Coordinates of C-alpha atoms in Angstrom, one line a residue:
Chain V
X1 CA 6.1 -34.9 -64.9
X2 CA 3.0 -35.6 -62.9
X3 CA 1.1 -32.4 -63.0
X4 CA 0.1 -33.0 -59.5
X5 CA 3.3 -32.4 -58.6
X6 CA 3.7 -29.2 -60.3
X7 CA 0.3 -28.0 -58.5
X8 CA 2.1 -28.8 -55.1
X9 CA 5.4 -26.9 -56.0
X10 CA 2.6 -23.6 -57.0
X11 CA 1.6 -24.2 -53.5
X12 CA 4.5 -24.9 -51.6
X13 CA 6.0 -21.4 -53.7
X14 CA 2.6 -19.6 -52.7
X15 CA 3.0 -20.1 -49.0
X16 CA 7.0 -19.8 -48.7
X17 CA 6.9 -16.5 -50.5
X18 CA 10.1 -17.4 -52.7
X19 CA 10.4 -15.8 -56.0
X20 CA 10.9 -19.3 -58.1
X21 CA 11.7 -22.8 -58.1
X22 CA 13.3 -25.0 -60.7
X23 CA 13.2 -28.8 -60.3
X24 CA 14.9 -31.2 -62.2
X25 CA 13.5 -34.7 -62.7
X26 CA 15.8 -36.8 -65.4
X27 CA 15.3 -34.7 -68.1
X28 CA 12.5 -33.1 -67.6
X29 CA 12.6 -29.7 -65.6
X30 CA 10.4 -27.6 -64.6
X31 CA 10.7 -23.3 -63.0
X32 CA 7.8 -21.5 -61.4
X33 CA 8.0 -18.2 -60.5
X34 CA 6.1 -15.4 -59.8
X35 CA 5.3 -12.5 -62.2
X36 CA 8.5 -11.8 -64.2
X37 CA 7.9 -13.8 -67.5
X38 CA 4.3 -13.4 -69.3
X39 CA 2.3 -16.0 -68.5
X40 CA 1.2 -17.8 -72.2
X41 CA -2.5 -18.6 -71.1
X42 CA -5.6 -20.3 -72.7
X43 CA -7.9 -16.6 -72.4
X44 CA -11.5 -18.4 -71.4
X45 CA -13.5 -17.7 -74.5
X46 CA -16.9 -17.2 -73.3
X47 CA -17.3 -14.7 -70.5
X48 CA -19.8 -15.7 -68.5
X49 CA -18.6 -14.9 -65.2
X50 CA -19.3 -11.9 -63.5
X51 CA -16.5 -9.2 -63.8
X52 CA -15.3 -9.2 -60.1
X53 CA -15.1 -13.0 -60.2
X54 CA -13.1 -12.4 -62.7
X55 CA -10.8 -9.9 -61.4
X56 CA -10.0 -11.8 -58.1
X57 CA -9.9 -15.6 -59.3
X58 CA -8.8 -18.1 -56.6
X59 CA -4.9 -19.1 -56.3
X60 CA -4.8 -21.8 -57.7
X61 CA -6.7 -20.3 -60.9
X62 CA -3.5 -17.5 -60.6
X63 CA -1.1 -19.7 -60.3
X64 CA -2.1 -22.5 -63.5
X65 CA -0.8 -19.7 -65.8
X66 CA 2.6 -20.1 -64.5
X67 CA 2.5 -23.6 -65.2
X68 CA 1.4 -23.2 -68.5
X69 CA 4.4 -21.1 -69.4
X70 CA 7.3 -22.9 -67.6
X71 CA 6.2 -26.4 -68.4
X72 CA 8.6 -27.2 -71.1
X73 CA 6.3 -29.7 -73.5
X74 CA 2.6 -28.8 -74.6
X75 CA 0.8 -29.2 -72.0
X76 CA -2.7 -27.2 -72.8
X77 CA -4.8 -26.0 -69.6
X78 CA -8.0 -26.0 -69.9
X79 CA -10.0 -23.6 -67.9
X80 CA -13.5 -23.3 -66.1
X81 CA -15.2 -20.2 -68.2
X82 CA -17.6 -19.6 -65.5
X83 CA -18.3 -19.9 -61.5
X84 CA -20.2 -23.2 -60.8
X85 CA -20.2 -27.1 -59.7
X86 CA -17.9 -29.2 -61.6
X87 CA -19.6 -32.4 -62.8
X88 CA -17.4 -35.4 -65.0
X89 CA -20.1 -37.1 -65.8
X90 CA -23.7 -36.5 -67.8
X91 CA -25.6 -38.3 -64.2
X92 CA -24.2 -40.0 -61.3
X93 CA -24.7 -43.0 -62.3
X94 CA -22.4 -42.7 -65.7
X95 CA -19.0 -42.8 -66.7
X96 CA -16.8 -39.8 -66.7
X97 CA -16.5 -38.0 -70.0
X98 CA -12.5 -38.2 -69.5
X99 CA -10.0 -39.7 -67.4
X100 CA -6.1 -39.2 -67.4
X101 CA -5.0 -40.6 -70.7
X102 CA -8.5 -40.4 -72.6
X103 CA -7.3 -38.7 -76.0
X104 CA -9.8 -36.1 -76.9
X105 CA -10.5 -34.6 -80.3
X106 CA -11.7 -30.8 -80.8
X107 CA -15.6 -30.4 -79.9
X108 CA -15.7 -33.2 -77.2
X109 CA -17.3 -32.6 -73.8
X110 CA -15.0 -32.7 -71.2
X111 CA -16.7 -32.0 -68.2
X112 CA -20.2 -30.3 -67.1
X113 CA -20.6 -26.8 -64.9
X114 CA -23.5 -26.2 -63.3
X115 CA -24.5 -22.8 -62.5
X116 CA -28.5 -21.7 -62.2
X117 CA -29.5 -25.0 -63.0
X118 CA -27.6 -25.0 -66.7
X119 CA -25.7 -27.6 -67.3
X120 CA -22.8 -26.1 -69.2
X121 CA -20.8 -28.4 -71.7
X122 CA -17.7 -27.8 -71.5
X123 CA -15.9 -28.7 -75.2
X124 CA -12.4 -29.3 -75.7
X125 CA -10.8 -27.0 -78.2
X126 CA -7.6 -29.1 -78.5
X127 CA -6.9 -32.3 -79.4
X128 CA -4.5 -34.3 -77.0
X129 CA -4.6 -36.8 -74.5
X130 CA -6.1 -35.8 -71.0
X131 CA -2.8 -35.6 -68.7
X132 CA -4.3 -34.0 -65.6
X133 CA -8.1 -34.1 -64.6
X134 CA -7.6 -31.4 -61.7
X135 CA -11.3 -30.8 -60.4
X136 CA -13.9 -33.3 -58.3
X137 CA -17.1 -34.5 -59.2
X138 CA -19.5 -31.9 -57.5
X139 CA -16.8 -29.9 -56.5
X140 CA -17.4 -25.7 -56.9
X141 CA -14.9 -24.3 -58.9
X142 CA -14.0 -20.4 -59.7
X143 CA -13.8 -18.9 -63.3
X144 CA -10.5 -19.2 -64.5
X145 CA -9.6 -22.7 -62.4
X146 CA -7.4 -25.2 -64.2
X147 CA -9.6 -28.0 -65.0
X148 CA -7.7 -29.9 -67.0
X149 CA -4.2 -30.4 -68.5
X150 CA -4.2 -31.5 -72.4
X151 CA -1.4 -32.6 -73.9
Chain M
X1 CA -31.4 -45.5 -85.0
X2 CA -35.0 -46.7 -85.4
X3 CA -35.8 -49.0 -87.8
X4 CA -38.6 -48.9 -90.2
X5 CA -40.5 -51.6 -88.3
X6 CA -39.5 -50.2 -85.3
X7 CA -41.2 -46.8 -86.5
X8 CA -44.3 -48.5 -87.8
X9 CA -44.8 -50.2 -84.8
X10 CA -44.5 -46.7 -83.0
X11 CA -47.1 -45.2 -85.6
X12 CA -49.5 -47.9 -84.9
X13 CA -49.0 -47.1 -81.1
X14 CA -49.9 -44.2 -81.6
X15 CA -52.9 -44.1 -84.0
X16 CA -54.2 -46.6 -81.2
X17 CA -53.6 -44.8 -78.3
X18 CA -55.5 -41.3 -80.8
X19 CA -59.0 -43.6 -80.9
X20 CA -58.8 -44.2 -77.0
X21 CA -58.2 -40.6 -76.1
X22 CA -62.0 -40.1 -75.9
X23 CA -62.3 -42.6 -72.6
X24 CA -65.3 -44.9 -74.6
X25 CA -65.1 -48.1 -75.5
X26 CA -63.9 -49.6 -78.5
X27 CA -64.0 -53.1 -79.5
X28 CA -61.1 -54.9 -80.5
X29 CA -62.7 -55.8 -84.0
X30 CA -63.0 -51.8 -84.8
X31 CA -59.6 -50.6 -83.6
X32 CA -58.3 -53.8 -85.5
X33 CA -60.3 -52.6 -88.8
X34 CA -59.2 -48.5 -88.5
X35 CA -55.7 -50.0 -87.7
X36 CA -55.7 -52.6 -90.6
X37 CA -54.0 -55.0 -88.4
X38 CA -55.2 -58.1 -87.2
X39 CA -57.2 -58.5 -83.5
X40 CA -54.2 -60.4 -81.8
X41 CA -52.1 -57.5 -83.4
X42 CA -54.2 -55.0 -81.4
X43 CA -53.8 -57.3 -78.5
X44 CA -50.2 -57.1 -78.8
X45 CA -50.2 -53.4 -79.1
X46 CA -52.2 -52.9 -75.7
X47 CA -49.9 -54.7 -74.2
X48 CA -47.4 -52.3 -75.0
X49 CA -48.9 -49.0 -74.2
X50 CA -49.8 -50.9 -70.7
X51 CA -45.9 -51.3 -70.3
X52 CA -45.6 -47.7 -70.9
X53 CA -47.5 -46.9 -67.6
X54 CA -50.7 -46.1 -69.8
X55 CA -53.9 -47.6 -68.2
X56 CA -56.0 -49.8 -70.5
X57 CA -59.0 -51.2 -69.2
X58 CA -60.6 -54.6 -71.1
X59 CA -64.1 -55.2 -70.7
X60 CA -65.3 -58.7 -72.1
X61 CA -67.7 -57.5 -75.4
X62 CA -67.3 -53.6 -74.5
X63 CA -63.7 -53.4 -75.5
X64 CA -60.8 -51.3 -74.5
X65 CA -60.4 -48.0 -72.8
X66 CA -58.5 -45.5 -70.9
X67 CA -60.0 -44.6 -67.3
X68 CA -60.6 -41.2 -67.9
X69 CA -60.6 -39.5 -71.6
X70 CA -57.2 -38.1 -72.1
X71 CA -55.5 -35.0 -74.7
X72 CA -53.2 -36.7 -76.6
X73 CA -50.4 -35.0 -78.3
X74 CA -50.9 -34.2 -81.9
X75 CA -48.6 -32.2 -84.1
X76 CA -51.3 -30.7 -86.2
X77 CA -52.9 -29.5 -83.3
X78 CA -49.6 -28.0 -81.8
X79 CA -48.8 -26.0 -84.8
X80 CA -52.2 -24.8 -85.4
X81 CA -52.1 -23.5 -82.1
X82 CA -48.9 -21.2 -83.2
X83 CA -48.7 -18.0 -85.0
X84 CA -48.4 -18.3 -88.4
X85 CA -44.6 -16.5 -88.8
X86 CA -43.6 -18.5 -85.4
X87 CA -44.4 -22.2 -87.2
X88 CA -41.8 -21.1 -89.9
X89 CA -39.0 -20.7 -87.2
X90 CA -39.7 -24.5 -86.2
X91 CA -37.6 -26.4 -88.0
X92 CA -39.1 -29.8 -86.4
X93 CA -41.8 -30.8 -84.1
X94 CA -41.5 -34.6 -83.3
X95 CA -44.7 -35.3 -81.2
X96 CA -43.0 -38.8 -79.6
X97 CA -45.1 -41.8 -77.7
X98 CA -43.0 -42.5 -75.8
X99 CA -38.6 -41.4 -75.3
X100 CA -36.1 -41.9 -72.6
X101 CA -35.7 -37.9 -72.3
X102 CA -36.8 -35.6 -74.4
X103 CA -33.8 -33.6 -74.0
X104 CA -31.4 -36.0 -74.7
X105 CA -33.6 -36.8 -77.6
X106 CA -32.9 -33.0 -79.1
X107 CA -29.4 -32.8 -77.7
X108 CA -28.4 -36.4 -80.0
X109 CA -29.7 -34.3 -83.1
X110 CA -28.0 -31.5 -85.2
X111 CA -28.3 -28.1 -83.7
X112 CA -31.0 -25.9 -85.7
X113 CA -30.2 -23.3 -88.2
X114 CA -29.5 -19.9 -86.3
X115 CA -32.5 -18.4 -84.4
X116 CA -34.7 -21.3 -85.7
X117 CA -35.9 -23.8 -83.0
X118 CA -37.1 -28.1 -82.8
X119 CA -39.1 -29.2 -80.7
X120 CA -39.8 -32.5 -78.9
X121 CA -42.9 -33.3 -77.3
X122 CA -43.3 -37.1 -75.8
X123 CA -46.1 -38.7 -73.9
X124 CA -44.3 -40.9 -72.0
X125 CA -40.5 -40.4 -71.0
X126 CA -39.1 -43.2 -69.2
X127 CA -35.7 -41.4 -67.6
X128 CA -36.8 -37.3 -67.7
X129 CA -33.6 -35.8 -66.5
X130 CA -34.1 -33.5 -63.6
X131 CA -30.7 -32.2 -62.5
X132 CA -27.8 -34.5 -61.9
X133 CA -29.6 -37.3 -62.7
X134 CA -32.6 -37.2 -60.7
X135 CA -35.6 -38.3 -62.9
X136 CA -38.5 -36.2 -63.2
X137 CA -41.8 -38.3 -63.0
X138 CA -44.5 -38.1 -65.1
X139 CA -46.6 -40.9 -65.7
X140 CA -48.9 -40.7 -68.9
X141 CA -51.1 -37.5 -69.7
X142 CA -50.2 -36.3 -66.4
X143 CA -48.2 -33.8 -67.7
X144 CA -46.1 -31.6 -70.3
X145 CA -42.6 -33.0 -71.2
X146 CA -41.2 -30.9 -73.5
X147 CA -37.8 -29.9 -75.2
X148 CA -37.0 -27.1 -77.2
X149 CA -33.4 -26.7 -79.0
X150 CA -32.3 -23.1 -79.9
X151 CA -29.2 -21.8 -81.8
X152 CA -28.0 -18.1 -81.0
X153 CA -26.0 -16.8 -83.4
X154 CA -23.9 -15.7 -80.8
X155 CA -23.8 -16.5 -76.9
X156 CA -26.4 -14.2 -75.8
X157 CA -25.3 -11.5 -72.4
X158 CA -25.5 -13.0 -69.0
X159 CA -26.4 -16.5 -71.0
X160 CA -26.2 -18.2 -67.6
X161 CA -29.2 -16.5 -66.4
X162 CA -30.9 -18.1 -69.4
X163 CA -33.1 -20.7 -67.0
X164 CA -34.5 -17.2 -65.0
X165 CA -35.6 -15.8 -68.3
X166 CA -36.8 -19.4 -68.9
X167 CA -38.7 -19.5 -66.2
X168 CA -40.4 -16.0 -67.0
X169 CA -41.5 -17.8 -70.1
X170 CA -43.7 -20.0 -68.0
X171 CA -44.8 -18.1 -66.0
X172 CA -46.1 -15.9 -69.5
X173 CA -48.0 -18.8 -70.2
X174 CA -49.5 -19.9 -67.3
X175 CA -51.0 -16.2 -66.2
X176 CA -52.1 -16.3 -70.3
X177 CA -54.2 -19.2 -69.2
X178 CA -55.3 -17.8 -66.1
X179 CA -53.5 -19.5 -63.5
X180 CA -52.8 -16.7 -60.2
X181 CA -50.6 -17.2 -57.6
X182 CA -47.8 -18.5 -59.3
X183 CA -44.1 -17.4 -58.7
X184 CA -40.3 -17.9 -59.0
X185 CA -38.0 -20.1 -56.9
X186 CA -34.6 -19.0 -57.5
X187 CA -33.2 -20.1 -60.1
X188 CA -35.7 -21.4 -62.0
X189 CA -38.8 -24.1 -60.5
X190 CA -42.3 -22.6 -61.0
X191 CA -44.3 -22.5 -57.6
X192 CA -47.7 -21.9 -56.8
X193 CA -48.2 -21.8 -52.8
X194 CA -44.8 -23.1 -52.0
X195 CA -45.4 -26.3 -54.2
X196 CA -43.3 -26.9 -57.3
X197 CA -45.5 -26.9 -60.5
X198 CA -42.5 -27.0 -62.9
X199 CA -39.1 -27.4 -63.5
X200 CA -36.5 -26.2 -65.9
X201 CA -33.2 -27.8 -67.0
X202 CA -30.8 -26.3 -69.7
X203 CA -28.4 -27.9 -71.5
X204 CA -25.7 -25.8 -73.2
X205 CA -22.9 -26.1 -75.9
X206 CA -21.2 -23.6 -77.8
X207 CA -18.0 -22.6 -79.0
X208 CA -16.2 -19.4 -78.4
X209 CA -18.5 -16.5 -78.7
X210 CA -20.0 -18.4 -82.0
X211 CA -23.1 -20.0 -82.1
X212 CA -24.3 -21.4 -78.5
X213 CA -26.8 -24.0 -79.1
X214 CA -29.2 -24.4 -76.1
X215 CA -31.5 -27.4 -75.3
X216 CA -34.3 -26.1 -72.6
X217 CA -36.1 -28.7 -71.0
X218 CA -39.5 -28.0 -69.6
X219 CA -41.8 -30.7 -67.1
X220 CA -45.3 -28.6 -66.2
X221 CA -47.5 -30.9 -63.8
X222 CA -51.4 -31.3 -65.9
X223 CA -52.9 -33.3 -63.6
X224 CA -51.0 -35.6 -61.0
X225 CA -52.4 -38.6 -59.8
X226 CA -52.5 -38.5 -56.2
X227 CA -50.3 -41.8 -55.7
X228 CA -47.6 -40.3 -57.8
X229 CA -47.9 -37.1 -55.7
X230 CA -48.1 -39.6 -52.2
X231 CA -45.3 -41.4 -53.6
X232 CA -43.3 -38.0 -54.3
X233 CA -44.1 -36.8 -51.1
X234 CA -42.6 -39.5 -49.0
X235 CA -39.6 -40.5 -51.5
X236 CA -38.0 -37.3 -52.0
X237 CA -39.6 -34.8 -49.6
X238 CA -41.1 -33.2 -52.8
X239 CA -44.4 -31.5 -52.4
X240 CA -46.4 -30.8 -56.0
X241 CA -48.8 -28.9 -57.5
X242 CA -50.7 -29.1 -60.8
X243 CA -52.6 -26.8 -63.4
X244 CA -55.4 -28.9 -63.0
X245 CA -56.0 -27.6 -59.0
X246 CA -55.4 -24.0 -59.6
X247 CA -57.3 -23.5 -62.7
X248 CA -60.1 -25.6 -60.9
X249 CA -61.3 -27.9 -63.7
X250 CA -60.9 -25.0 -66.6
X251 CA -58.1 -26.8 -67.7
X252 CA -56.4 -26.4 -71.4
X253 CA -56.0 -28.7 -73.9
X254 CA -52.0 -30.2 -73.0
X255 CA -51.9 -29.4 -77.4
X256 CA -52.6 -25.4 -76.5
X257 CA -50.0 -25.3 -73.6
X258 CA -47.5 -26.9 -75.7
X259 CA -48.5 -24.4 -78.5
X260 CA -47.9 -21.6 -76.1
X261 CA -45.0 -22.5 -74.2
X262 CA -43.2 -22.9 -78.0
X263 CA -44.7 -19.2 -78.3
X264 CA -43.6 -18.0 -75.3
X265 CA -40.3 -19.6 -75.2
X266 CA -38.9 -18.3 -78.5
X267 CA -40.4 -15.5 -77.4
X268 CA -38.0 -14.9 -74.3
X269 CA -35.0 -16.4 -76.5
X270 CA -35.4 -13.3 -78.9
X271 CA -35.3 -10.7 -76.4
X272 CA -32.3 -12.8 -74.1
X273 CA -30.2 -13.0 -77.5
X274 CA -30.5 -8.7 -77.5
X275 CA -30.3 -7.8 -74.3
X276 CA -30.0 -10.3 -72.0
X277 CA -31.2 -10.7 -68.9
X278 CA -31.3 -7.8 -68.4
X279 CA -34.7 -7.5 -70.3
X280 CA -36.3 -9.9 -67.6
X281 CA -34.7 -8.8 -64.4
X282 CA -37.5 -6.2 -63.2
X283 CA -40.5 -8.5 -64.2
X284 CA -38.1 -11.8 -62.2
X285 CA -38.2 -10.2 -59.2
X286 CA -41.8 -9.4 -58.7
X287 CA -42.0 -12.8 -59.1
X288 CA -40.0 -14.0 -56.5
X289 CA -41.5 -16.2 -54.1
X290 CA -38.6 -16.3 -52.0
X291 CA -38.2 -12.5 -51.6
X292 CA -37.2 -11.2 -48.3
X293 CA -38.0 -14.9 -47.0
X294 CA -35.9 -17.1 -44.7
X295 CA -33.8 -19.6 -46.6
X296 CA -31.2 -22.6 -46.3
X297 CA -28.9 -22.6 -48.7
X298 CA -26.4 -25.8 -49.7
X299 CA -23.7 -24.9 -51.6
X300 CA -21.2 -27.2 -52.2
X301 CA -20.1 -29.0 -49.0
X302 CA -21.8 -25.6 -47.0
X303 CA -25.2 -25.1 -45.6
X304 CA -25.9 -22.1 -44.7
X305 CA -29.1 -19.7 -43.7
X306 CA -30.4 -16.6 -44.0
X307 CA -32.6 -14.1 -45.7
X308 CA -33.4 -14.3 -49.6
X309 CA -32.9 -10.4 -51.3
X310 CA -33.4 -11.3 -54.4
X311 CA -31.4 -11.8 -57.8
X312 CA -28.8 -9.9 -58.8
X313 CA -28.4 -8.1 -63.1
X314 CA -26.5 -11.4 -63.3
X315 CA -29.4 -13.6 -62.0
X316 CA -27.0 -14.9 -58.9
X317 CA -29.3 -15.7 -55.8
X318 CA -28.8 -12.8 -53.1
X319 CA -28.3 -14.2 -49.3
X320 CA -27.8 -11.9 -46.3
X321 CA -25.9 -14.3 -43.9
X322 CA -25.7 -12.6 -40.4
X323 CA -25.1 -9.4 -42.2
X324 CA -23.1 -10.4 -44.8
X325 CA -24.4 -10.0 -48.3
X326 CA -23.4 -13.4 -50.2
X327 CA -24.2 -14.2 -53.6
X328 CA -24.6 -17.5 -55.3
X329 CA -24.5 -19.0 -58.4
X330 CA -24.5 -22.7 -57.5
X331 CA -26.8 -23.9 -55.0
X332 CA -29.7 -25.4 -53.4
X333 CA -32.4 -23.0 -52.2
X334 CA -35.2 -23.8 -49.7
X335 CA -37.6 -21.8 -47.7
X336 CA -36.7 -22.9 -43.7
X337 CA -39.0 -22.3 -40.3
X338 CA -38.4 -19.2 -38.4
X339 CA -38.6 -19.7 -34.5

């Protein structure tokens, strides 16, 4: 299922104020809901955020866990560790470090987030093929955001 | 990977380049005899430090020279300018001619042993990174381009502050060698009257909570030709200062400042690997040139002004915005006109 889709269903559950939704596409399916199950999340290993970032992260950051736990195959969400602008590539001028369906091993950069003029490399710690690249070049994003989807 | 000839060739750059330093003359019979290559060998090698930017005058029976003598890099020189127990923490100096970016150069090679550093000095860097992608220009001798890579045992606190602390480490060096009036511009160029002296850019990788391995990249301006600075001025708006004006002719050997900004820098990376930056916040902001100034900010698609307060323990840029106190963590600072 395309992940883009599931993002629009978080929304579209976000702003009705229903308590789930389950969609059924062949035979895949999918159910968001709010709260109720415990969300299974990738915890953001290095904490460089600080804490009231952390405590109030943006919807769409509070709604990836969801995702995570309802989508039914091993999908992997990859999040932002810290507050900064999102960059795919090392300059403007090269390629992205992934694009949907680049397979990535353990230790690869995925992405770059600046913050204070540090260009953080963000490694994959799974290996999998980029499903989802969720974030735009030069784009701020919030600790916690959903960057990518590895499967 | 360079090739043995490759390297020789480099070498032999080099060990030219050494007998010019002094600005004199040399014939092309000499060089070619301390060289132990032929004369049209010598040729060929001018050739190639003049396609490196590097200014070679030929002077029918004088010889060669550079316009003005010039302090090469030299390892020897660097280290010898250390202390003693702080050379044994430097895994590797590589003192380069000439490198497309001395810290991509560091960041292509194996991360040091924990708390130990290498180092990458070049005289020439054909594509300096400044941030996202914007070169930093510095044409031969006019200049420090350095890189230094670092591996924490663990990711230090507040490691995104790292570039502030950085930035105190310059500014260590630069009062050491007497240099006044120099300050801060959130979150990390060096300025001296409003004018950027030097820039800082940070590379990091690490794994969860285990070793972090930084890459700190570090452009001071020595002595900037004015047609660079003309050409800086008009192209991107960029106003420049150098050591060379504010220390008035009393200016260090480029060998010494390299040896101290190694110094300094490990330095600051000890005390950010205890405590932080926590350890540099009190000494960062009376250093802040943009204190209590009027600023534009960009931040992502917004542009917004107001008045700088300062850093926060975090090192995020403080903005009051029509009475709203907004922090950053991402953005573009610069000072704007009051009416």
């Amino acid at each position: 299922m395309d992940i883009r889709k599931v993002k629009k269903l978080i929304e579209l559950l976000e702003e009705s104020g229903i308590a789930e939704i389950e969609i059924k596409e062949g035979e895949e399916s999918v159910r968001i809901s709010r709260g109720g199950s415990q969300p299974i999340y990738h915890q953001p290993a290095v904490h460089y955020a600080p804490p009231q970032v952390a405590s109030a992260p943006a919807p769409v950051a509070a709604a990836a866990p969801a995702v995570a736990a309802a989508a039914p195959n091993n999908d992997y969400a990859v999040t932002a560790p810290m507050v900064g602008t999102y960059y795919a590539s090392a300059s403007p001028s090269s390629k992205p470090f992934v694009d949907i369906g680049s397979e990535v091993k353990v230790g690869d950069t995925l992405c770059i987030i600046e913050a204070m003029k540090m260009m953080n490399q963000i490694e994959s710690d799974r290996a999998g093929k980029v499903t989802s690249v969720l974030a735009k070049n030069g784009e701020a994003v919030e600790f916690g955001q959903v960057l990518f989807i590895i499967e | 990977m360079a090739t043995r000839s490759s390297e020789q060739s480099a070498a032999r750059q080099q060990g030219l380049l050494s007998m010019l330093a002094d600005g004199k003359f040399h014939s092309g019979e000499k060089l070619a005899a301390k060289l132990k290559v032929s004369r049209s060998a010598v040729w060929k090698l001018i050739r190639t430090l003049r396609l490196l930017g590097i200014e070679v005058q030929a002077v029918p029976k004088q010889g060669y020279r550079l316009p003005r003598p010039v302090d090469v890099y030299d390892a020897k020189t660097i280290l010898e300018g250390m202390p003693r127990a702080l050379r044994a923490r430097l895994e590797q100096l590589h003192v380069l001619l000439q490198v497309d970016s001395t810290n991509r150069f560091l960041s292509e090679r194996a991360a040091p042993e924990i708390d130990q550093a290498k180092v990458c000095v070049a005289e020439v860097q054909t594509m300096g990174k400044g941030r996202r992608g914007r070169t930093w220009v510095a044409p031969f001798g006019s200049g420090i381009c350095l890189s230094l890579s670092f591996k924490f045992a663990e990711s230090p606190p507040q490691l995104s502050a790292l570039g502030l602390g950085v930035g105190i480490a310059l500014l260590r060096v630069l009062d050491q060698f007497g240099a006044t009036e120099v300050g801060l511009k959130w979150p990390n160029d060096v300025v001296w009257r409003g004018r950027k002296l030097a820039g800082i850019l940070i590379e990091v990788a690490g794994e969860a909570g285990g070793p972090t391995r930084v890459v700190i990249g570090v452009g001071l301006n020595v002595h900037m030709p004015v047609p660079v600075r003309l050409a800086l001025a008009e192209q991107q708006a960029a106003l420049i200062a150098d050591l060379g004006e504010i220390l008035q002719g009393l200016l260090p050997d480029r060998n010494q400042l390299a040896a101290a900004l190694i110094e300094h820098l490990i330095a600051v990376l000890d005390e950010f690997a205890l405590r932080g930056f926590a350890a540099f916040v009190a000494e960062w902001r009376s250093r802040d040139a943009l204190a209590n100034a009027a600023v534009k900010v960009l931040a992502g698609n917004e542009t917004l002004q107001g008045t700088a307060l300062g850093v926060t323990d975090d090192g995020a840029l403080l903005v009051d915005v029509r009475g709203e106190r907004r922090q950053f963590f991402s953005a573009e600072v610069s000072l704007r006109a009051v009416k």
